[in-house]
Tab-separated table of C-alpha atoms and ligand atoms in Angstrom:
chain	number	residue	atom	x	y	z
A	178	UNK	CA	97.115	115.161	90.101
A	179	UNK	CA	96.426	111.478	90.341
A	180	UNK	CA	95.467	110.659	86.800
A	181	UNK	CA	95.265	107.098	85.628
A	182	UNK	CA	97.424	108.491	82.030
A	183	UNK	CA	100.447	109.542	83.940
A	184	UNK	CA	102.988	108.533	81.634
A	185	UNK	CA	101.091	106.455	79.402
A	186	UNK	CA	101.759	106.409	75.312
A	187	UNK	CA	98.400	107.028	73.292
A	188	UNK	CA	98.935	104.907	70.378
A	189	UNK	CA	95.623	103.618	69.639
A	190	UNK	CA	91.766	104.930	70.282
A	191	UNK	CA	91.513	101.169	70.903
A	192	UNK	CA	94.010	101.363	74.123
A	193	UNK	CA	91.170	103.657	75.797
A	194	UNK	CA	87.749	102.192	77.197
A	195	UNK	CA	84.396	103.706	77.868
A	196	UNK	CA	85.847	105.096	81.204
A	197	UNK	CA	89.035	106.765	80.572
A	198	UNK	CA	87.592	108.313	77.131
A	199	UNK	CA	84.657	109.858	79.603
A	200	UNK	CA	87.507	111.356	81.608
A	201	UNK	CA	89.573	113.126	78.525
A	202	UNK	CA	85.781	114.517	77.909
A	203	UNK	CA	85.782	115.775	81.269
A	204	UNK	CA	88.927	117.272	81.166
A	205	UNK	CA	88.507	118.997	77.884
A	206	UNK	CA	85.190	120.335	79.181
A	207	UNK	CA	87.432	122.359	81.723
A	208	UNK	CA	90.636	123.098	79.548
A	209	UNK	CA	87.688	124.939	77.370
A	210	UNK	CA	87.926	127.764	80.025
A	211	UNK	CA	91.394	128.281	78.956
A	212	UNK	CA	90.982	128.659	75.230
A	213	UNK	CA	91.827	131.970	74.867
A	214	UNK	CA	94.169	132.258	77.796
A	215	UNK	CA	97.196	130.670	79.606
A	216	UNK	CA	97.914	128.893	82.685
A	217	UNK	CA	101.300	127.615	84.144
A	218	UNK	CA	100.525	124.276	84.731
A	219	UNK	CA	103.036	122.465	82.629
A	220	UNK	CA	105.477	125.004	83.126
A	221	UNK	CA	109.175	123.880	82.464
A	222	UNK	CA	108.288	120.657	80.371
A	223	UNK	CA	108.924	120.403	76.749
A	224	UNK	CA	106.603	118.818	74.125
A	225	UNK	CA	108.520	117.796	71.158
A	226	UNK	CA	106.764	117.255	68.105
A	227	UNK	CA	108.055	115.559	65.240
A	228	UNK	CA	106.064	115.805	62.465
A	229	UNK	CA	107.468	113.115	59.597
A	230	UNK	CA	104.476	114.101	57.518
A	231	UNK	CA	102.217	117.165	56.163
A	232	UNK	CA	100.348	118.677	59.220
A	233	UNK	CA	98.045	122.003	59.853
A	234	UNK	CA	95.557	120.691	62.751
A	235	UNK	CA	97.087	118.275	64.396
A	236	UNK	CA	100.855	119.919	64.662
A	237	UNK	CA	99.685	123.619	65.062
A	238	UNK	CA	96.946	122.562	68.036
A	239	UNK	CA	99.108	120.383	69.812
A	240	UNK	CA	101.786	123.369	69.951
A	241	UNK	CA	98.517	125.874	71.217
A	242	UNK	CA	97.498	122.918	73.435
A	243	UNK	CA	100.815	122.727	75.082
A	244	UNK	CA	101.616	126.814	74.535
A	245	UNK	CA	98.119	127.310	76.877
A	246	UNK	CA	99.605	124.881	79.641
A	247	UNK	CA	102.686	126.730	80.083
A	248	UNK	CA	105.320	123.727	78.172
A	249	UNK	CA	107.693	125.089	75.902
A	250	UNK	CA	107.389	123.075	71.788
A	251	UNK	CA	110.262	122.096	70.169
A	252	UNK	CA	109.422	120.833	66.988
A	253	UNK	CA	110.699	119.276	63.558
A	254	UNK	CA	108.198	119.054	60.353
A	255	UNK	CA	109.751	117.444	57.032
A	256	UNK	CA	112.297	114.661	56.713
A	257	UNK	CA	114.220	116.901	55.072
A	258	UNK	CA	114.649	119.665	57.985
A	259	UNK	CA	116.481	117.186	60.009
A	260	UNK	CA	118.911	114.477	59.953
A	261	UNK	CA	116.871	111.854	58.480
A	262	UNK	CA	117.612	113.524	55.283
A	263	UNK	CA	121.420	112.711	56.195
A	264	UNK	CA	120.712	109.167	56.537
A	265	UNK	CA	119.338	109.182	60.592
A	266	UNK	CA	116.758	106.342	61.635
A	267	UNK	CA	114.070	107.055	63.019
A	268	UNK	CA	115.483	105.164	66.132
A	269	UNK	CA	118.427	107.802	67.055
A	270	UNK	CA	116.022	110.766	66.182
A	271	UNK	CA	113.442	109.313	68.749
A	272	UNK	CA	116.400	108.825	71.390
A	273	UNK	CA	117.836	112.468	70.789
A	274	UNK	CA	114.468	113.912	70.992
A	275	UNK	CA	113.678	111.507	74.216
A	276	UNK	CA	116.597	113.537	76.215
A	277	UNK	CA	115.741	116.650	75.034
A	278	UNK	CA	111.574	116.636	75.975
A	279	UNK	CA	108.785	115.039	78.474
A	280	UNK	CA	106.493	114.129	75.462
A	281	UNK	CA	107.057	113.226	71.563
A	282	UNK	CA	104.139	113.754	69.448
A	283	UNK	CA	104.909	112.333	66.240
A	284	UNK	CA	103.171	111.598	62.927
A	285	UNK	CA	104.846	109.372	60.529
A	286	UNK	CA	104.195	107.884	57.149
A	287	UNK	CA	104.651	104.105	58.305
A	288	UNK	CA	102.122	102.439	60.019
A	289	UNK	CA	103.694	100.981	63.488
A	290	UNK	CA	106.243	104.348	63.938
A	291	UNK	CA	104.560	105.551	66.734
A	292	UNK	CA	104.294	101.850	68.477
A	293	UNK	CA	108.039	101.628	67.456
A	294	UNK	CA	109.359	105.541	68.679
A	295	UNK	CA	107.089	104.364	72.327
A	296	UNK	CA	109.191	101.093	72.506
A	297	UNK	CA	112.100	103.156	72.412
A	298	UNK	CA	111.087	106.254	73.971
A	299	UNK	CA	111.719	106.795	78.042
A	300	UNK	CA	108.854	109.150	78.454
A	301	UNK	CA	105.029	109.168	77.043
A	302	UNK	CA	105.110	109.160	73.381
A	303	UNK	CA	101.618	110.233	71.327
A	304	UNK	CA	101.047	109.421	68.135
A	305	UNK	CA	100.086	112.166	65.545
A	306	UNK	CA	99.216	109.600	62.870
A	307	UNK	CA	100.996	106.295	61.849
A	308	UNK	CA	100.505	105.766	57.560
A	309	UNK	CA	96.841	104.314	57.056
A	310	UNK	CA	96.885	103.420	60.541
A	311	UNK	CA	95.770	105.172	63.820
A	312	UNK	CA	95.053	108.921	64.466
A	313	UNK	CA	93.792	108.159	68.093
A	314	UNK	CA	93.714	111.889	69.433
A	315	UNK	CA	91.398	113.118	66.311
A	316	UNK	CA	88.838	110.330	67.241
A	317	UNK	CA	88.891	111.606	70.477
A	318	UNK	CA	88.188	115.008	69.249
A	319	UNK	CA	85.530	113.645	66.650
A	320	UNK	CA	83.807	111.498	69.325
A	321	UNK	CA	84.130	115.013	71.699
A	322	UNK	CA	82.602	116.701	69.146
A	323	UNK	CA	79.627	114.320	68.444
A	324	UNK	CA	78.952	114.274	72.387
A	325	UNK	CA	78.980	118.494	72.369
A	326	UNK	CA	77.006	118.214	69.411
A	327	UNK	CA	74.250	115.926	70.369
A	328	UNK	CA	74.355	115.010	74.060
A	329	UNK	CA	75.712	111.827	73.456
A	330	UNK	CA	77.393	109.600	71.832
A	331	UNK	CA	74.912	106.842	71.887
A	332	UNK	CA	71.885	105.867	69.567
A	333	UNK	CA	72.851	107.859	66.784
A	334	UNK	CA	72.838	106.985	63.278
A	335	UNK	CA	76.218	107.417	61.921
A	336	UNK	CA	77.672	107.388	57.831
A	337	UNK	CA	81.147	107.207	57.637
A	338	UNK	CA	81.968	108.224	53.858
A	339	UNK	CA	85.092	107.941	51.586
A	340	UNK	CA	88.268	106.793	51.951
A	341	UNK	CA	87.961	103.662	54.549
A	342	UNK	CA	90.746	102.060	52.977
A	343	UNK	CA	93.548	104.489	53.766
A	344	UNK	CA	92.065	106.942	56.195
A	345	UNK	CA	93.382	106.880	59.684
A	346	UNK	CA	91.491	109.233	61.014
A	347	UNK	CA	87.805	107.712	60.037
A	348	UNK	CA	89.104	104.244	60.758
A	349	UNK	CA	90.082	105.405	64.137
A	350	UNK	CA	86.477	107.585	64.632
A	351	UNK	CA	85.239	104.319	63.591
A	352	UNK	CA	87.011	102.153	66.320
A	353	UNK	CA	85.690	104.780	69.016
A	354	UNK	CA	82.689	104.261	68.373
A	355	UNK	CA	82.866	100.505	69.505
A	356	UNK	CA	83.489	102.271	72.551
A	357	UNK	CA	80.073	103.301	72.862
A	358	UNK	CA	76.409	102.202	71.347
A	359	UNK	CA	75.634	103.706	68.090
A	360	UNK	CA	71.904	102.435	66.883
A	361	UNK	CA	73.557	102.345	63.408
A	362	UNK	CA	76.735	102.843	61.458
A	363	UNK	CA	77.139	102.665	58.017
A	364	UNK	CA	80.187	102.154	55.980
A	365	UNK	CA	79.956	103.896	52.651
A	366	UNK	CA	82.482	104.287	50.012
A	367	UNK	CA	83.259	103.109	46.254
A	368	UNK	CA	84.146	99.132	45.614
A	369	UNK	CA	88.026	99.993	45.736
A	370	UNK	CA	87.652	102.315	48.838
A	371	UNK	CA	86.311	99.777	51.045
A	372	UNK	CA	87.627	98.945	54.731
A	373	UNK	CA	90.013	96.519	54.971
A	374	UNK	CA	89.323	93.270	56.189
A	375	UNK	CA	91.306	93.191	59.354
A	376	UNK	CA	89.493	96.256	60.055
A	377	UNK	CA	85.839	94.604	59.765
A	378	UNK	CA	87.042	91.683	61.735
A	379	UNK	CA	88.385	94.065	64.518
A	380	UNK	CA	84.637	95.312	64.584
A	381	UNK	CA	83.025	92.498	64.652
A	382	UNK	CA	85.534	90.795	67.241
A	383	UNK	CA	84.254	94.213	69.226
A	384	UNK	CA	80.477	93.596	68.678
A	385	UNK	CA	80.090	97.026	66.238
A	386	UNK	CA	77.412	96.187	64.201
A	387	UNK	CA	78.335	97.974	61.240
A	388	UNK	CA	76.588	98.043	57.233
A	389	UNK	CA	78.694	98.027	54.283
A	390	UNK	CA	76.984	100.372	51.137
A	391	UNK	CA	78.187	102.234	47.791
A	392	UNK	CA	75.859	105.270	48.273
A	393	UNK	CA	74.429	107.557	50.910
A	394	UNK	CA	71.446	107.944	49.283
A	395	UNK	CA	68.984	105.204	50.943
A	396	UNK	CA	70.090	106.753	54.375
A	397	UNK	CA	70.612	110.151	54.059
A	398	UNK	CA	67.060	111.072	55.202
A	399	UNK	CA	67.663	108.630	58.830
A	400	UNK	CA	71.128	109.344	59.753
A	401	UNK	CA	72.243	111.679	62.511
A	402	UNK	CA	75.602	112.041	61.476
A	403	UNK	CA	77.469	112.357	58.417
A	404	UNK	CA	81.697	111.769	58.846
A	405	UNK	CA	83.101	112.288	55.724
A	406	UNK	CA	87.125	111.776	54.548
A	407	UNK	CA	89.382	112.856	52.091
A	408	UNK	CA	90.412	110.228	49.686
A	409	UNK	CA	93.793	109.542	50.454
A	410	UNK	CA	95.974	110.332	47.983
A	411	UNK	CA	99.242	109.943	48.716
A	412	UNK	CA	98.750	106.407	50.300
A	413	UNK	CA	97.560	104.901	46.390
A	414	UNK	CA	100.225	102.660	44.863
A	415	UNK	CA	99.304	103.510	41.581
A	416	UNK	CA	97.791	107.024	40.986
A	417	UNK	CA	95.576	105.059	37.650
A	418	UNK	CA	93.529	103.686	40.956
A	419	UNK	CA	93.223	106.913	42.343
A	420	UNK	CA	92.187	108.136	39.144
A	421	UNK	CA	89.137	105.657	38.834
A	422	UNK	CA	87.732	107.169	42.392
A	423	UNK	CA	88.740	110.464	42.565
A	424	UNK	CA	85.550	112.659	42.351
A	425	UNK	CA	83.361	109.870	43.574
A	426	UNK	CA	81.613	111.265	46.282
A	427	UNK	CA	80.668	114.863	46.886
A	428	UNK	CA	77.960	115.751	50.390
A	429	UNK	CA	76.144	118.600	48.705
A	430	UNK	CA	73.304	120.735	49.371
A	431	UNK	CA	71.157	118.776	46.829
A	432	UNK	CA	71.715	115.074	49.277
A	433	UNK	CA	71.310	117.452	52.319
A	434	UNK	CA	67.645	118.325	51.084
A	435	UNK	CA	66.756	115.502	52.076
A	436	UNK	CA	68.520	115.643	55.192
A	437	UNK	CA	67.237	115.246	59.370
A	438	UNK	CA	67.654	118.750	60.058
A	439	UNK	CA	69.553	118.085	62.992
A	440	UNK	CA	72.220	116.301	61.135
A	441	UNK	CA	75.794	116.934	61.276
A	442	UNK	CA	78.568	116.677	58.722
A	443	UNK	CA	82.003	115.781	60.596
A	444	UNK	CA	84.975	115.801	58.517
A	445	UNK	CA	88.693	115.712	60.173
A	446	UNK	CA	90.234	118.440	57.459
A	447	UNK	CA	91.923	119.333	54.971
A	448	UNK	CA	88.629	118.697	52.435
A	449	UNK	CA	89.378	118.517	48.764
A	450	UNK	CA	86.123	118.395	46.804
A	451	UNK	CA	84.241	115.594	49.012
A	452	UNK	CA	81.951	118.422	50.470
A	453	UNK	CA	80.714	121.237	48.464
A	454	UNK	CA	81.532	124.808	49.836
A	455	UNK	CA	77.648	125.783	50.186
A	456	UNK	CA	77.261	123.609	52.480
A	457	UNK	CA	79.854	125.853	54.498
A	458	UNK	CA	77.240	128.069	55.754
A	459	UNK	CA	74.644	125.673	56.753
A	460	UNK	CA	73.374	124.375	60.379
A	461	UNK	CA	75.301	121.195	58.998
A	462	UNK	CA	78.442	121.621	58.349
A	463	UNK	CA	80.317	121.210	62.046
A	464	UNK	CA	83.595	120.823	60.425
A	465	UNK	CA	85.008	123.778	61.821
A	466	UNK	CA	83.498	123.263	65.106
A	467	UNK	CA	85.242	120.027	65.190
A	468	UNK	CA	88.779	121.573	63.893
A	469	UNK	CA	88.213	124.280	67.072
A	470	UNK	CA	87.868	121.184	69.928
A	471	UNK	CA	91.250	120.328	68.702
A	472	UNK	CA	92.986	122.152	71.693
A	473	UNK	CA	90.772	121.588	74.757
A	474	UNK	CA	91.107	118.123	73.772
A	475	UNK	CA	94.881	117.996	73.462
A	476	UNK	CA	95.209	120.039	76.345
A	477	UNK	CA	93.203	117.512	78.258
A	478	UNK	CA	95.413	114.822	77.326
A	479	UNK	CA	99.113	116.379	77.666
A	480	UNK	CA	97.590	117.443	80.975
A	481	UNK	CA	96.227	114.019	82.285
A	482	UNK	CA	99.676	112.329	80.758
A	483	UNK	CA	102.294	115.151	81.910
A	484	UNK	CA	100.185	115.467	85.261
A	485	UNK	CA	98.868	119.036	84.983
A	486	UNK	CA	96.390	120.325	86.543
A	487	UNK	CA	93.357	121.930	84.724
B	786	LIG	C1	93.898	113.705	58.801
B	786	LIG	C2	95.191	112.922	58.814
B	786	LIG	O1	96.288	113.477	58.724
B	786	LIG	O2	95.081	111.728	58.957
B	786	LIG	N1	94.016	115.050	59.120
B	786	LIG	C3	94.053	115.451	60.430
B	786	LIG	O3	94.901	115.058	61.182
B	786	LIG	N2	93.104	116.286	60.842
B	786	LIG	C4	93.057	113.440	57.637
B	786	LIG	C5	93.602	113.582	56.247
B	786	LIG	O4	94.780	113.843	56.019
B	786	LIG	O5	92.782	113.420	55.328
């Protein structure tokens, strides 16, 4: 296959254009044919992921994505499973795991690992999630889903709600989307939660015209699209901050009411309390959709960066 991503490390949403995101569309489109099947395509490469940090989604659906192309997973999850926990950098654990696979996934909690593992790496290196940093294959999903969803990815109205600060993957859903033309986003979290500046000034550099609010309520009855995070935990220096915000935003059926009925509720997983469960079983809640386009969308990429064919 003669794929412009042979070999390349996916670091960033921001590394991809218009172009090359339409293609990982494309090719997730067709790997959707193989969702509950196999093919041999990437038979007799290896996929290693090393998971640093928590996982479900991310770790489990890159090892189906892979599973469904034929690679064989080897896989680490913990610091404490491996060697790291004997003293190992991160540098000899990326060089071991180099030898022994054609890919590293990894997720790590400092922002920069991935950039760091693909500087040292031989072959294509993906990252699963670097601290407060980038999550570029979940904005790919998220953007996929929005274009199943709607059409398009253009001319909505987007909210992105919570935890702008520290989440990875809505800051990276949010770089996307300077990838295409969104008639409106809005940035809406408490005071504390706020994006960070170089953030906004990456944005504006990009020409997203963006809105900063504290509340969802003057737009919820105009927006087409609702992409809501978890508040970020872990990632507080002091858990008296996280204290003042916890609980500070809830999507519930009561804001829905007055809801487009076409809109959507995106979230990347795992929710704590920031949607309410009834809205489970509404036309809204795509949440689940979104977790499902996890593995045509991985598969797409190991494909176009391994060079199998779909
Ligand atoms: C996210 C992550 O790890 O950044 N989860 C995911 O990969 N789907 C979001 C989160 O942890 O809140």
């Amino acid at each position: 296959m003669n794929s412009p991503y042979r070999g390349v490390d996916v670091i960033s949403i921001l590394d991809f254009g218009r172009r090359e995101l339409d293609l990982i569309f494309e090719y997730a489109d067709k790997a959707q044919k193989y969702a509950r099947s196999k093919i041999e395509s990437l038979k007799g490469k290896v996929v290693a992921l090393a998971f640093f940090e928590p996982s479900t989604r991310t770790r489990f659906s890159f090892e189906v994505a892979a599973k469904r192309l034929g690679a064989d997973v080897i896989s680490i999850s913990g610091e404490e499973a491996i060697s790291t926990a004997k003293g190992e950098n991160l540098a000899d654990s990326v060089r071991m795991l180099d030898y022994y696979s054609d890919l590293i996934v990894i997720r790590h909690k400092y922002e920069g690992a991935a950039k760091f593992a693909a500087e040292i790496a031989v072959n294509p290196v993906i990252n699963g999630g670097d601290g407060w940093q980038h999550h570029p294959t979940q904005a790919m999903i998220d953007l996929y889903t929005v274009l199943k969803l709607f059409g398009t990815v253009d001319g909505l109205k987007y909210a992105l709600v919570g935890d702008l600060k520290y989440g990875r993957a809505i800051t990276s859903f949010l770089y996307g989307l300077t990838r295409f033309k969104p008639s409106a986003v809005y940035l809406v979290s408490p005071e504390q939660l706020k994006p960070r500046e170089e953030v906004l000034t990456k944005l504006r550099e990009l020409g997203l015209k963006y809105e900063v609010l504290a509340s969802l309520d003057p737009i919820i009855d105009e927006v087409d699209v609702v992409y809501v995070s978890r508040i970020q935990k872990e990632r507080f220096p002091d858990p008296l901050e996280y204290a003042k915000v916890r609980g500070s935003y809830t999507i519930d059926l009561k804001l829905l009411s007055r809801a487009k009925p076409e809109l959507k509720v995106l979230h990347p997983l795992p929710r704590v309390d920031e949607i309410a469960l009834e809205v489970d079983g509404t036309a809204y809640a795509a949440y689940f959709y979104q977790a499902s386009l996890a593995v045509p969308v991985r598969m797409a990429l190991l494909s176009l960066i391994l060079g199998g064919e779909l």
